[in-house]
Every structure is written in structure tokens, then in C-alpha cells.
Amino acid sequence: MHQYRSHTCAELRAEHVGQTVRLSGWIFRRRDHGNLLFIDLRDHYGVTQVVVQPSRAFFDAATHQRLESVITITGKVISRDGNTINPNMRTGEIEVVVDDYTVHSAADILPFSIDTEEEVSEEHRLRYRFLDLRR
């Protein structure tokens, strides 16, 4: 298996269920449901939802990791339940349950949110154009 990935974040489908995969990318969104942590992991190709269970030693670290931090995860691909399938995502039928979690680069606090279309002044966007290009 490659050091950083076995698949891209847009590549996984239902036929990969049961396989152990490695993905690398940026933390795009994070949703903490108390008993589970959902992370949308993004790379240049797309987004895959990964699930961190609270029994894992890295659960607390993953919970407090900032958006746009660069991570690598290794885990098992599972099918989503019928009511949790996301038809708006190419990888919406599956998710990856994380067995190993590595932080390569922790992000600082961002000057504006990258995953929303919030209004940001042109001066601010130009000053942080390297972030604006990710939007």
C-alpha cells in the first residue's frame, strides 16, 4: 500500500465494501455526534466521508483537529444505511471506518470559511488568495 493513499477520495464505491483503504487529504467538514465523529475528507479528486469511533485512542485528537488540516487515515470501507446514502456525492453510498489516523499538517485558524459561500471582502480575499482558490 502506498504511504499516503491506496485510493483517491472520489474513487470509492459500493464494490469496495469490505476493503481496507488508505486516504489522504484535507479535513473539509467535521460533524461531532457525540458517539461518532464524521469527517468529510477532501483531496484534489473529491470527498469521502470517514467515521471515527469514540473507542479509538485518536478520537479526542480528531475531534479537535481544525478544518483544512492534512491527515491520512486507514480504515475499512462500509456501506451506508439506506436513509444515510447521499445521492449528491459520488462516494455517497459508502463511508470509511477509521482504524489509523495520522496528522501531517495541523492548520491554523482560518481567516474565513472555505466550505461556505459567505461574503468576504475583495481585499480580504486577495490577501488570502491561496485560501480563496480552494473555495
Coordinates of N, CA, C and O in Angstrom, one line a residue:
M1 N 0.8 -1.2 0.0 CA 0.0 0.0 0.0 C 0.9 1.2 0.0 O 1.9 1.3 0.7
H2 N 0.5 2.2 -0.8 CA 1.3 3.5 -0.9 C 1.3 4.2 0.5 O 0.4 4.0 1.3
Q3 N 2.3 4.9 0.7 CA 2.5 5.6 2.0 C 1.3 6.5 2.4 O 1.0 6.6 3.5
Y4 N 0.8 7.2 1.4 CA -0.3 8.2 1.6 C -1.7 7.8 1.2 O -2.7 8.3 1.7
R5 N -1.8 6.9 0.2 CA -3.1 6.5 -0.3 C -3.1 5.3 -1.1 O -2.1 4.9 -1.8
S6 N -4.2 4.6 -1.0 CA -4.5 3.4 -1.9 C -5.5 3.8 -2.9 O -5.6 3.2 -4.0
H7 N -6.3 4.8 -2.6 CA -7.4 5.3 -3.5 C -7.5 6.8 -3.3 O -7.0 7.4 -2.3
T8 N -8.1 7.5 -4.3 CA -8.4 8.9 -4.1 C -9.8 9.0 -3.4 O -10.5 8.0 -3.3
C9 N -10.1 10.2 -2.9 CA -11.3 10.4 -2.2 C -12.6 10.4 -3.1 O -13.7 10.3 -2.6
A10 N -12.4 10.4 -4.4 CA -13.6 10.3 -5.3 C -13.7 8.9 -5.9 O -14.7 8.6 -6.6
E11 N -12.8 8.0 -5.5 CA -12.7 6.7 -6.2 C -13.6 5.6 -5.6 O -14.0 4.7 -6.3
L12 N -13.9 5.7 -4.3 CA -14.5 4.5 -3.6 C -16.0 4.4 -4.0 O -16.7 5.4 -4.0
R13 N -16.4 3.2 -4.2 CA -17.8 2.9 -4.5 C -18.3 1.7 -3.7 O -17.5 1.1 -3.0
A14 N -19.5 1.3 -3.9 CA -20.1 0.1 -3.2 C -19.3 -1.2 -3.4 O -19.2 -2.0 -2.5
E15 N -18.6 -1.3 -4.6 CA -17.8 -2.5 -4.8 C -16.6 -2.6 -4.0 O -15.9 -3.6 -3.9
H16 N -16.2 -1.5 -3.3 CA -15.0 -1.5 -2.4 C -15.4 -1.9 -1.0 O -14.5 -2.0 -0.1
V17 N -16.7 -2.2 -0.7 CA -17.1 -2.5 0.7 C -16.3 -3.7 1.1 O -16.2 -4.7 0.4
G18 N -15.8 -3.6 2.4 CA -15.0 -4.7 3.0 C -13.5 -4.6 2.8 O -12.7 -5.2 3.5
Q19 N -13.1 -3.7 1.9 CA -11.6 -3.5 1.7 C -11.1 -2.5 2.7 O -11.7 -1.6 3.2
T20 N -9.8 -2.7 3.0 CA -9.0 -1.8 3.8 C -8.4 -0.8 2.9 O -7.7 -1.2 1.9
V21 N -8.6 0.5 3.1 CA -8.1 1.6 2.2 C -7.3 2.6 3.0 O -7.5 2.7 4.2
R22 N -6.5 3.3 2.3 CA -5.8 4.5 2.9 C -6.1 5.7 2.1 O -5.9 5.7 0.9
L23 N -6.5 6.8 2.7 CA -6.8 8.1 2.1 C -6.1 9.2 2.7 O -5.9 9.2 3.9
S24 N -5.7 10.2 1.9 CA -5.1 11.4 2.4 C -5.8 12.6 1.9 O -6.2 12.6 0.7
G25 N -5.8 13.7 2.7 CA -6.4 14.9 2.2 C -6.6 15.9 3.3 O -6.1 15.8 4.4
W26 N -7.4 16.9 3.0 CA -7.7 18.0 3.9 C -9.1 17.7 4.6 O -10.0 17.1 4.0
I27 N -9.1 18.1 5.9 CA -10.4 18.0 6.6 C -11.3 19.1 6.1 O -11.0 20.3 6.2
F28 N -12.4 18.7 5.4 CA -13.3 19.7 4.7 C -14.4 20.1 5.6 O -14.7 21.2 5.8
R29 N -15.0 19.1 6.3 CA -16.1 19.3 7.3 C -15.9 18.3 8.4 O -15.4 17.2 8.2
R30 N -16.5 18.7 9.5 CA -16.4 17.8 10.7 C -17.7 17.9 11.4 O -18.2 19.0 11.7
R31 N -18.4 16.7 11.7 CA -19.6 16.7 12.5 C -19.5 15.8 13.6 O -19.2 14.6 13.5
D32 N -19.6 16.3 14.9 CA -19.5 15.5 16.1 C -20.8 15.2 16.6 O -21.6 16.1 17.0
H33 N -21.2 13.9 16.6 CA -22.5 13.5 17.0 C -22.4 12.8 18.4 O -23.3 12.1 18.9
G34 N -21.3 13.1 19.1 CA -21.1 12.6 20.5 C -20.5 11.2 20.5 O -19.5 11.0 21.0
N35 N -21.3 10.3 20.0 CA -20.8 8.9 19.9 C -20.1 8.5 18.6 O -19.6 7.4 18.5
L36 N -20.1 9.4 17.7 CA -19.4 9.2 16.4 C -18.9 10.6 15.9 O -19.6 11.6 16.1
L37 N -17.8 10.6 15.2 CA -17.3 11.8 14.6 C -17.2 11.5 13.1 O -16.6 10.5 12.7
F38 N -17.9 12.4 12.3 CA -17.9 12.3 10.9 C -17.0 13.3 10.3 O -17.1 14.5 10.7
I39 N -16.1 13.0 9.4 CA -15.1 13.9 8.8 C -15.3 13.7 7.3 O -15.3 12.6 6.8
D40 N -15.5 14.8 6.6 CA -15.5 14.8 5.1 C -14.1 15.1 4.7 O -13.6 16.2 4.9
L41 N -13.4 14.1 4.2 CA -12.0 14.2 3.8 C -12.0 14.5 2.3 O -12.6 13.9 1.5
R42 N -11.3 15.6 1.9 CA -11.2 16.1 0.6 C -9.8 16.0 0.0 O -8.8 16.4 0.7
D43 N -9.7 15.6 -1.2 CA -8.4 15.7 -2.0 C -8.7 16.4 -3.3 O -9.8 16.9 -3.5
H44 N -7.8 16.4 -4.2 CA -8.0 17.0 -5.5 C -9.1 16.4 -6.3 O -9.5 17.0 -7.3
Y45 N -9.5 15.2 -6.0 CA -10.4 14.4 -6.8 C -11.8 14.5 -6.3 O -12.7 14.3 -7.1
G46 N -12.0 14.6 -5.0 CA -13.4 14.6 -4.5 C -13.4 14.5 -3.0 O -12.4 14.8 -2.3
V47 N -14.5 14.0 -2.4 CA -14.7 14.0 -1.0 C -15.2 12.6 -0.6 O -16.1 12.0 -1.3
T48 N -14.8 12.1 0.5 CA -15.2 10.8 1.1 C -15.5 11.1 2.6 O -14.7 11.7 3.3
Q49 N -16.6 10.5 3.1 CA -16.9 10.6 4.5 C -16.2 9.5 5.2 O -16.3 8.3 4.9
V50 N -15.5 9.9 6.3 CA -14.9 8.9 7.2 C -15.5 9.0 8.6 O -16.0 10.1 9.0
V51 N -15.5 7.9 9.3 CA -16.1 7.8 10.6 C -15.1 7.4 11.7 O -14.4 6.5 11.5
V52 N -15.0 8.2 12.7 CA -14.1 7.9 13.8 C -15.0 7.5 15.0 O -15.8 8.3 15.5
Q53 N -14.7 6.4 15.6 CA -15.5 5.9 16.7 C -14.8 6.3 18.0 O -13.6 6.4 18.1
P54 N -15.6 6.6 19.1 CA -15.1 7.1 20.3 C -14.2 6.2 21.1 O -13.4 6.6 21.9
S55 N -14.2 4.9 20.8 CA -13.3 3.9 21.4 C -11.9 4.0 21.0 O -11.0 3.5 21.6
R56 N -11.6 4.7 19.9 CA -10.3 4.9 19.3 C -9.5 5.9 20.1 O -10.0 6.9 20.6
A57 N -8.2 5.6 20.3 CA -7.3 6.4 21.1 C -7.1 7.8 20.5 O -6.9 8.8 21.2
F58 N -7.3 7.9 19.2 CA -7.2 9.2 18.5 C -8.5 10.0 18.4 O -8.5 11.0 17.7
F59 N -9.6 9.5 19.0 CA -10.9 10.2 18.8 C -10.8 11.6 19.3 O -11.3 12.6 18.7
D60 N -10.2 11.9 20.5 CA -10.1 13.3 21.0 C -9.3 14.2 20.1 O -9.7 15.3 19.9
A61 N -8.2 13.7 19.6 CA -7.3 14.5 18.7 C -8.1 14.8 17.4 O -8.1 15.9 16.9
A62 N -8.8 13.8 16.9 CA -9.6 14.0 15.7 C -10.7 15.0 15.9 O -11.0 15.8 15.0
T63 N -11.3 15.0 17.1 CA -12.4 15.9 17.4 C -12.0 17.3 17.4 O -12.7 18.2 17.0
H64 N -10.7 17.6 17.8 CA -10.2 19.0 18.0 C -9.4 19.4 16.8 O -8.8 20.5 16.8
Q65 N -9.2 18.6 15.8 CA -8.4 19.0 14.6 C -9.1 20.0 13.8 O -10.3 19.9 13.6
R66 N -8.4 21.1 13.4 CA -9.1 22.2 12.7 C -9.3 21.8 11.2 O -8.6 20.9 10.7
L67 N -10.3 22.5 10.6 CA -10.6 22.3 9.2 C -9.3 22.7 8.4 O -8.6 23.6 8.8
E68 N -9.1 22.0 7.3 CA -8.0 22.2 6.4 C -6.7 21.6 6.9 O -5.7 21.8 6.2
S69 N -6.7 20.9 8.0 CA -5.6 20.1 8.4 C -5.4 19.0 7.5 O -6.4 18.4 6.9
V70 N -4.2 18.5 7.2 CA -3.9 17.5 6.3 C -3.7 16.2 7.1 O -2.9 16.1 8.0
I71 N -4.5 15.1 6.8 CA -4.4 13.9 7.5 C -4.4 12.7 6.5 O -4.7 12.8 5.3
T72 N -3.9 11.6 7.1 CA -4.0 10.3 6.4 C -4.8 9.3 7.3 O -4.5 9.3 8.5
I73 N -5.7 8.6 6.7 CA -6.5 7.6 7.5 C -6.4 6.3 6.8 O -6.2 6.2 5.6
T74 N -6.4 5.2 7.6 CA -6.5 3.9 7.1 C -7.7 3.3 7.8 O -7.9 3.4 9.0
G75 N -8.6 2.6 7.0 CA -9.8 2.1 7.5 C -10.5 1.1 6.6 O -10.1 0.9 5.4
K76 N -11.6 0.6 7.0 CA -12.4 -0.3 6.3 C -13.6 0.4 5.7 O -14.3 1.1 6.3
V77 N -13.9 0.1 4.4 CA -15.0 0.7 3.7 C -16.2 -0.1 4.1 O -16.3 -1.4 4.0
I78 N -17.3 0.6 4.4 CA -18.6 0.0 4.8 C -19.7 0.7 4.0 O -19.5 1.8 3.5
S79 N -20.8 0.0 3.8 CA -22.0 0.6 3.1 C -22.7 1.5 4.1 O -22.8 1.2 5.3
R80 N -23.3 2.6 3.6 CA -24.1 3.4 4.4 C -25.5 2.8 4.5 O -25.9 2.1 3.5
D81 N -26.2 3.1 5.6 CA -27.6 2.6 5.7 C -28.5 3.3 4.6 O -28.1 4.4 4.2
G82 N -29.6 2.7 4.3 CA -30.4 3.3 3.2 C -30.8 4.7 3.4 O -30.9 5.5 2.5
N83 N -31.1 5.2 4.7 CA -31.5 6.5 4.9 C -30.4 7.5 5.0 O -30.6 8.7 5.1
T84 N -29.1 7.0 5.0 CA -28.0 7.9 5.1 C -27.2 8.0 3.8 O -26.2 8.7 3.8
I85 N -27.7 7.4 2.8 CA -27.0 7.5 1.5 C -27.1 8.9 1.0 O -28.2 9.5 1.1
N86 N -26.0 9.5 0.5 CA -26.0 10.8 0.0 C -25.9 10.8 -1.5 O -24.8 10.6 -2.1
P87 N -27.0 11.0 -2.2 CA -27.0 10.9 -3.7 C -26.3 12.1 -4.4 O -26.0 12.1 -5.5
N88 N -26.0 13.1 -3.6 CA -25.3 14.3 -4.1 C -23.7 14.1 -4.1 O -23.0 15.0 -4.6
M89 N -23.3 13.0 -3.5 CA -21.8 12.7 -3.5 C -21.5 11.5 -4.4 O -22.3 10.5 -4.3
R90 N -20.5 11.5 -5.1 CA -20.1 10.3 -5.9 C -19.8 9.1 -5.0 O -20.0 8.0 -5.4
T91 N -19.3 9.4 -3.8 CA -19.0 8.4 -2.8 C -20.1 8.3 -1.8 O -19.8 7.8 -0.7
G92 N -21.3 8.7 -2.1 CA -22.4 8.8 -1.1 C -22.9 7.4 -0.6 O -23.7 7.4 0.3
E93 N -22.6 6.3 -1.2 CA -23.1 5.0 -0.8 C -22.2 4.4 0.2 O -22.6 3.4 0.8
I94 N -21.0 4.9 0.4 CA -20.1 4.3 1.4 C -19.5 5.3 2.4 O -19.7 6.5 2.2
E95 N -18.8 4.7 3.4 CA -18.0 5.5 4.3 C -16.9 4.7 4.8 O -16.9 3.5 4.6
V96 N -15.9 5.3 5.4 CA -14.7 4.5 5.8 C -14.6 4.7 7.3 O -14.6 5.8 7.9
V97 N -14.6 3.5 8.0 CA -14.4 3.5 9.5 C -12.9 3.5 9.8 O -12.2 2.6 9.3
V98 N -12.5 4.5 10.5 CA -11.0 4.8 10.7 C -10.4 3.8 11.7 O -10.9 3.7 12.8
D99 N -9.3 3.2 11.3 CA -8.5 2.3 12.2 C -7.2 3.0 12.6 O -6.6 2.7 13.6
D100 N -6.7 3.9 11.7 CA -5.4 4.6 11.9 C -5.6 6.0 11.4 O -6.2 6.2 10.4
Y101 N -5.0 6.9 12.2 CA -5.2 8.4 12.0 C -3.9 9.1 12.1 O -3.3 9.0 13.2
T102 N -3.4 9.8 11.1 CA -2.1 10.5 11.2 C -2.3 11.9 10.7 O -2.9 12.1 9.7
V103 N -1.8 12.9 11.5 CA -1.9 14.3 11.1 C -0.5 14.6 10.5 O 0.5 14.5 11.2
H104 N -0.6 15.2 9.3 CA 0.7 15.6 8.6 C 0.9 17.1 8.8 O 2.1 17.5 8.9
S105 N -0.2 17.8 8.8 CA 0.0 19.3 9.0 C -1.3 19.8 9.6 O -2.4 19.8 9.0
A106 N -1.1 20.3 10.8 CA -2.3 21.0 11.5 C -2.4 22.4 11.0 O -1.5 23.2 11.0
A107 N -3.7 22.7 10.7 CA -4.0 24.1 10.2 C -4.1 25.1 11.3 O -4.6 24.7 12.4
D108 N -3.8 26.3 11.0 CA -4.0 27.4 11.9 C -5.5 27.8 11.8 O -6.2 27.3 10.9
I109 N -6.0 28.7 12.6 CA -7.3 29.2 12.4 C -7.4 30.0 11.1 O -6.5 30.8 10.8
L110 N -8.4 29.7 10.3 CA -8.6 30.3 9.0 C -9.2 31.7 9.1 O -10.1 31.9 9.9
P111 N -8.8 32.6 8.3 CA -9.4 34.0 8.3 C -10.8 34.0 7.8 O -11.5 35.0 8.0
F112 N -11.2 33.0 7.0 CA -12.6 32.9 6.6 C -12.9 31.4 6.2 O -12.0 30.7 6.0
S113 N -14.1 31.1 6.2 CA -14.5 29.7 6.0 C -14.4 29.4 4.5 O -14.9 30.1 3.6
I114 N -13.8 28.2 4.2 CA -13.6 27.8 2.9 C -14.8 27.0 2.3 O -15.1 27.0 1.2
D115 N -15.5 26.3 3.2 CA -16.6 25.4 2.8 C -17.9 26.1 2.6 O -18.9 25.4 2.4
T116 N -18.0 27.4 2.8 CA -19.3 28.1 2.6 C -19.1 29.2 1.6 O -18.0 29.6 1.2
E117 N -20.2 29.8 1.2 CA -20.2 30.9 0.3 C -20.4 32.2 1.0 O -21.0 33.1 0.5
E118 N -19.9 32.3 2.2 CA -20.0 33.6 2.9 C -19.4 34.7 2.2 O -18.4 34.6 1.5
E119 N -19.9 35.9 2.4 CA -19.4 37.1 1.8 C -18.1 37.5 2.5 O -18.1 37.7 3.7
V120 N -17.1 37.7 1.7 CA -15.8 38.1 2.2 C -15.3 39.3 1.3 O -15.5 39.2 0.1
S121 N -14.8 40.3 1.9 CA -14.4 41.5 1.1 C -13.3 41.1 0.1 O -12.5 40.2 0.3
E122 N -13.3 41.8 -1.0 CA -12.3 41.6 -2.0 C -10.9 41.7 -1.5 O -10.0 40.9 -1.8
E123 N -10.7 42.7 -0.7 CA -9.4 43.0 -0.1 C -8.9 41.7 0.8 O -7.8 41.3 0.7
H124 N -9.8 41.2 1.5 CA -9.6 40.1 2.4 C -9.3 38.8 1.5 O -8.4 38.1 1.8
R125 N -10.1 38.7 0.5 CA -9.9 37.5 -0.5 C -8.6 37.6 -1.2 O -7.9 36.6 -1.3
L126 N -8.2 38.8 -1.6 CA -6.9 39.0 -2.3 C -5.7 38.7 -1.3 O -4.7 38.1 -1.7
R127 N -5.9 39.2 -0.1 CA -4.8 39.0 0.9 C -4.6 37.5 1.2 O -3.5 37.0 1.4
Y128 N -5.7 36.7 1.2 CA -5.6 35.3 1.4 C -6.0 34.5 0.2 O -6.7 33.5 0.2
R129 N -5.5 34.9 -1.0 CA -5.9 34.3 -2.2 C -5.6 32.8 -2.3 O -6.3 32.1 -3.0
F130 N -4.5 32.4 -1.6 CA -4.2 31.0 -1.6 C -5.3 30.1 -1.0 O -5.5 29.0 -1.4
L131 N -6.1 30.7 -0.1 CA -7.2 30.0 0.5 C -8.5 30.2 -0.4 O -9.2 29.3 -0.5
D132 N -8.6 31.4 -1.0 CA -9.8 31.6 -1.8 C -9.8 30.7 -3.0 O -10.8 30.3 -3.5
L133 N -8.6 30.3 -3.5 CA -8.6 29.4 -4.6 C -9.1 28.0 -4.3 O -9.5 27.2 -5.2
R134 N -9.2 27.6 -3.0 CA -9.7 26.3 -2.6 C -11.2 26.3 -2.6 O -11.9 25.3 -2.4
R135 N -11.9 27.5 -2.6 CA -13.3 27.6 -2.5 C -14.0 27.2 -3.7 O -13.9 27.5 -4.8

